[in-house]
Coordinates of C-alpha atoms in Angstrom, one line a residue:
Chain A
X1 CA 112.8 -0.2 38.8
X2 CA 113.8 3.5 40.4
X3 CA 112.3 5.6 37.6
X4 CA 113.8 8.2 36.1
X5 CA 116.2 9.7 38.4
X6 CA 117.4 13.5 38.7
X7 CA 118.8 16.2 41.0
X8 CA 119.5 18.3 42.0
X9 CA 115.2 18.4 42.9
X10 CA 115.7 21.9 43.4
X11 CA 118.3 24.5 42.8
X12 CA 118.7 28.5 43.9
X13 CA 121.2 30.6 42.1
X14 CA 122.3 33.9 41.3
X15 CA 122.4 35.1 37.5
X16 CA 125.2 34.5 35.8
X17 CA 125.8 31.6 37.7
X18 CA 126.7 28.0 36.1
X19 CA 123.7 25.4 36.7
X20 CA 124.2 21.7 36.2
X21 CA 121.4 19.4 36.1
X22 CA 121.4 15.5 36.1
X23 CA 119.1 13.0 34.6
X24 CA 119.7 8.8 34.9
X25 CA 116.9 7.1 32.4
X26 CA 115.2 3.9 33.4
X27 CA 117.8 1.4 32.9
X28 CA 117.0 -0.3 28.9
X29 CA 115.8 3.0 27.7
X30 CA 117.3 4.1 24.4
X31 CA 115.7 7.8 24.6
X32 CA 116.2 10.1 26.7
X33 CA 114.3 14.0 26.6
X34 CA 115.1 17.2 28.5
X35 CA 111.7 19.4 29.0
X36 CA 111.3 22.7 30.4
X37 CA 108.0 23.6 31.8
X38 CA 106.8 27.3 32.7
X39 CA 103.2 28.5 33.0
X40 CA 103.8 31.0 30.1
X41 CA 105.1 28.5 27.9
X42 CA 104.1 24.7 28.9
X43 CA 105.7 21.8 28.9
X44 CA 108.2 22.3 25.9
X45 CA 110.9 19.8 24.3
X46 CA 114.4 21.1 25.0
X47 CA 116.7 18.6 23.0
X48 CA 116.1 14.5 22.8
X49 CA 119.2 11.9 22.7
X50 CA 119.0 8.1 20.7
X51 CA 121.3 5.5 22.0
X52 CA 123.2 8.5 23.6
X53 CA 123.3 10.8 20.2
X54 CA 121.1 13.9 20.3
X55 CA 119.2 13.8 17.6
X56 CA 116.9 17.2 18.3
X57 CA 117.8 20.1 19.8
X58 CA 115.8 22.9 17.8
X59 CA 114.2 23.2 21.3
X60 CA 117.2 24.2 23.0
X61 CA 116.4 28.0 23.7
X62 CA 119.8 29.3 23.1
X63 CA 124.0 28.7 23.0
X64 CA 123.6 29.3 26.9
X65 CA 122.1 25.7 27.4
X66 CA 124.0 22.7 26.3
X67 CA 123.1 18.8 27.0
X68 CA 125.4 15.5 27.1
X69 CA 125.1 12.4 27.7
X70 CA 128.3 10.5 28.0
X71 CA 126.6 6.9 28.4
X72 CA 123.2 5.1 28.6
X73 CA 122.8 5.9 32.1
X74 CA 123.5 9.6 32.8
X75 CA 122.7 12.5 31.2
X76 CA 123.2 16.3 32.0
X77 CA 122.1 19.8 31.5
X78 CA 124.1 22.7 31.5
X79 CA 122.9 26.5 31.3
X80 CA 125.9 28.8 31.4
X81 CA 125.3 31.6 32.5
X82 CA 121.9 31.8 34.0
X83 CA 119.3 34.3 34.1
X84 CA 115.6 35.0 36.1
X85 CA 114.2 34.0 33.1
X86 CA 115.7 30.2 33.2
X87 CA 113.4 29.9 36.1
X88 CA 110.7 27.4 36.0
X89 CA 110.5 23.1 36.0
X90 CA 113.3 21.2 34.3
X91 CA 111.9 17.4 33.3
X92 CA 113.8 14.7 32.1
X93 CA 112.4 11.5 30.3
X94 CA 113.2 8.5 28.9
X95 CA 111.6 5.7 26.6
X96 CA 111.9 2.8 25.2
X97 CA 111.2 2.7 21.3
X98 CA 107.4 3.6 22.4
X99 CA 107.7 7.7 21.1
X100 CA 104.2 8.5 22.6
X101 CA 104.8 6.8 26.1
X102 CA 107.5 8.5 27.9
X103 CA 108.6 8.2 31.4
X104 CA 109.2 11.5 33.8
X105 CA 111.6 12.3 36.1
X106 CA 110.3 13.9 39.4
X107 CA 111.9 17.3 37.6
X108 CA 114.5 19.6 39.1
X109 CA 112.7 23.4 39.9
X110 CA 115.2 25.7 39.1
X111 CA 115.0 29.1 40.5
X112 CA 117.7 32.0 39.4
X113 CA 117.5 35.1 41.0
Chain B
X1 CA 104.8 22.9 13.4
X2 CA 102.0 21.6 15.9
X3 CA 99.4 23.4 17.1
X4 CA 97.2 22.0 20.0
X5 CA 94.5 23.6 21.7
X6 CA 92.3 21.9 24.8
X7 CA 90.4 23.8 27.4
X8 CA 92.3 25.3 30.7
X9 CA 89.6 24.1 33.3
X10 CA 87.0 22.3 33.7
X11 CA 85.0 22.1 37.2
X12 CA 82.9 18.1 38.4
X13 CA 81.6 16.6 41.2
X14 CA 82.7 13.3 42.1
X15 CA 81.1 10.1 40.8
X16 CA 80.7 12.5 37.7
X17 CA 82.1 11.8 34.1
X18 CA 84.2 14.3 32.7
X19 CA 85.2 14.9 29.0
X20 CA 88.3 17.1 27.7
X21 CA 88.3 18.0 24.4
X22 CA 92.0 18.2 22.2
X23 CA 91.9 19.8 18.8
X24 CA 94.7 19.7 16.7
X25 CA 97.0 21.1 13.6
X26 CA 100.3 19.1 13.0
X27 CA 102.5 18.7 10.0
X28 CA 103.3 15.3 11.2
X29 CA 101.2 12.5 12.9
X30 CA 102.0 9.2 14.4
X31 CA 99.3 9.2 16.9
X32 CA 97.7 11.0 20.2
X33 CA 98.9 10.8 23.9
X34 CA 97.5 11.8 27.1
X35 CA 99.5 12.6 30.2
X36 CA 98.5 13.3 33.6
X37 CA 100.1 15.7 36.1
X38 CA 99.5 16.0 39.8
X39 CA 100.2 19.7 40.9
X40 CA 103.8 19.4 41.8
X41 CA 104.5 16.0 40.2
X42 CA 105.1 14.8 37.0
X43 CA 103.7 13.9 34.0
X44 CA 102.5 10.4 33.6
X45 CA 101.2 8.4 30.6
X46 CA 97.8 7.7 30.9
X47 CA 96.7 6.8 26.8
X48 CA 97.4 6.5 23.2
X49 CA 95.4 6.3 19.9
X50 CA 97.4 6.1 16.6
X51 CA 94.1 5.0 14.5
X52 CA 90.7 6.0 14.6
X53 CA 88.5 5.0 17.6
X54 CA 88.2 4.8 21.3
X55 CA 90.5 3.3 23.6
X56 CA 89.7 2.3 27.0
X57 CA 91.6 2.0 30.1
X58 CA 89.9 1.4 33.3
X59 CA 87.7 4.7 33.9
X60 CA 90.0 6.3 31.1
X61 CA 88.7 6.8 27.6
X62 CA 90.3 8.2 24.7
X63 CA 88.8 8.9 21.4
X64 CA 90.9 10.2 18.3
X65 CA 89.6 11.1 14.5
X66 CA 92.5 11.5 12.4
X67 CA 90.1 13.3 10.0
X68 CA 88.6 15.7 11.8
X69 CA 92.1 16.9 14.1
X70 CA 90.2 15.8 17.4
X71 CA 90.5 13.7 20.3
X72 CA 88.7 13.6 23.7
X73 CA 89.8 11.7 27.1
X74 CA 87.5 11.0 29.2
X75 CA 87.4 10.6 32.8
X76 CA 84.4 8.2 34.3
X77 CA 83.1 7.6 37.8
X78 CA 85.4 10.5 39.2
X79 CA 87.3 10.7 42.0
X80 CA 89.1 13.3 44.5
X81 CA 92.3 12.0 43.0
X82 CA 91.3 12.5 39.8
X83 CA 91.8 16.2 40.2
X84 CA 95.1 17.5 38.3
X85 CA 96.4 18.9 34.9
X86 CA 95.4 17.2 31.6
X87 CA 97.1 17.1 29.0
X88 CA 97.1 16.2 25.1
X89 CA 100.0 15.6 22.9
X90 CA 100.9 14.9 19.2
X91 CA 103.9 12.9 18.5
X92 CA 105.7 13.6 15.1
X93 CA 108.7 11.8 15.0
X94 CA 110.0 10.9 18.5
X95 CA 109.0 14.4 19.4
X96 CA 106.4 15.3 21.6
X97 CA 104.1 18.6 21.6
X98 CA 102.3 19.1 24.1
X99 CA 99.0 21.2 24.8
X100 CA 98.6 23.7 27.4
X101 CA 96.8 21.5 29.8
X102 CA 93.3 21.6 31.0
X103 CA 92.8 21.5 34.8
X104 CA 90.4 19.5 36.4
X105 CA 89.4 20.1 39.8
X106 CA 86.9 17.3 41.7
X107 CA 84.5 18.6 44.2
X108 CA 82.8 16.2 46.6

């Protein structure tokens, strides 16, 4: 198996910019999570998905980020428009029924200038 | 809410045995995690412990008491790779909170 799959692996852009990133979960996987990680704030839960329904997204930081995922195998997250402060490590991860064992993406760094 | 506190280094030679400590506050508790993360990588899965008790895997230890709000991993017979981020997390639901980390760095 591939892993968790995303990309862009990194991204540069201006503020005020639109930023798409893209997640494809380990293939049988029925949750997915999108994680942002900063060294102010850690490794935080964004918004989770169940058989392609989010089910959490209390994490989400504000109407500026939205996430889909349009089928079991693809999943995307949107920040519109960015800012410096969207900067840091974006992580996506996916599991099978097992909520404590979770499976990470190689993360996308996202840096908005 | 969760609240998880853990140290943010801790310094070992190799061959050592290392212990990192995971105190916790939760509203909601199905059970402990540990993650690894290589600086610049990901996290990876290293243990779980929903009851009481120590749970071994390989030169990986964990040890949880539900009653007291604190878990240890522990790291045996260490090793160069060894050296990364630590990190504890409490899963309520399907969500998981993470600690801050605790770095470990390996000296030879």
């Amino acid at each position: 198996d591939a892993g968790v799959i995303q990309s862009p692996r990194h991204e540069v852009t201006e503020m005020g910019q639109e930023v798409t990133l893209r997640c494809k979960p380990i293939s049988g996987h029925d949750y997915l999570f999108w994680y942002r990680q900063t060294m102010m704030r850690g490794l935080e839960l964004l918004i989770y998905f169940n058989n392609n329904v989010p089910i959490d997204d209390s994490g989400m930081p504000e109407d500026r980020f939205s996430a889909k995922m349009p089928n079991a195998s693809f999943s995307t997250l949107k920040i519109q428009p960015s800012e410096p402060r969207d900067s840091a490590v974006y992580f996506c991860a996916s599991s099978h029924g097992l909520r404590y064992e979770q499976y990470f993406g190689p993360g996308t760094r996202l840096t908005v200038t | 809410g969760q609240s998880l506190e853990q140290p943010s280094e801790v310094t070992a030679v190799e061959g050592a045995i290392v212990q990192i400590n995971c105190t916790y506050q939760t509203s909601g508790f199905y059970g402990l995690s540990w993650y690894q993360q290589h600086d610049g990588g990901a996290p990876t899965f290293l243990s779980y412990n929903a009851l009481d008790g120590l749970e071994e895997t390989g030169r990986f230890s964990s040890f949880l008491s539900r009653s007291k709000g604190y878990s240890y991993l522990l790291l045996k017979e260490l090793q160069m790779k060894d050296s990364a981020s630590y990190f504890c997390a409490v899963g309520d639901d399907y969500k998981l909170s993470f600690g801050a980390g605790t770095t470990v760095t390996v000296r030879a």
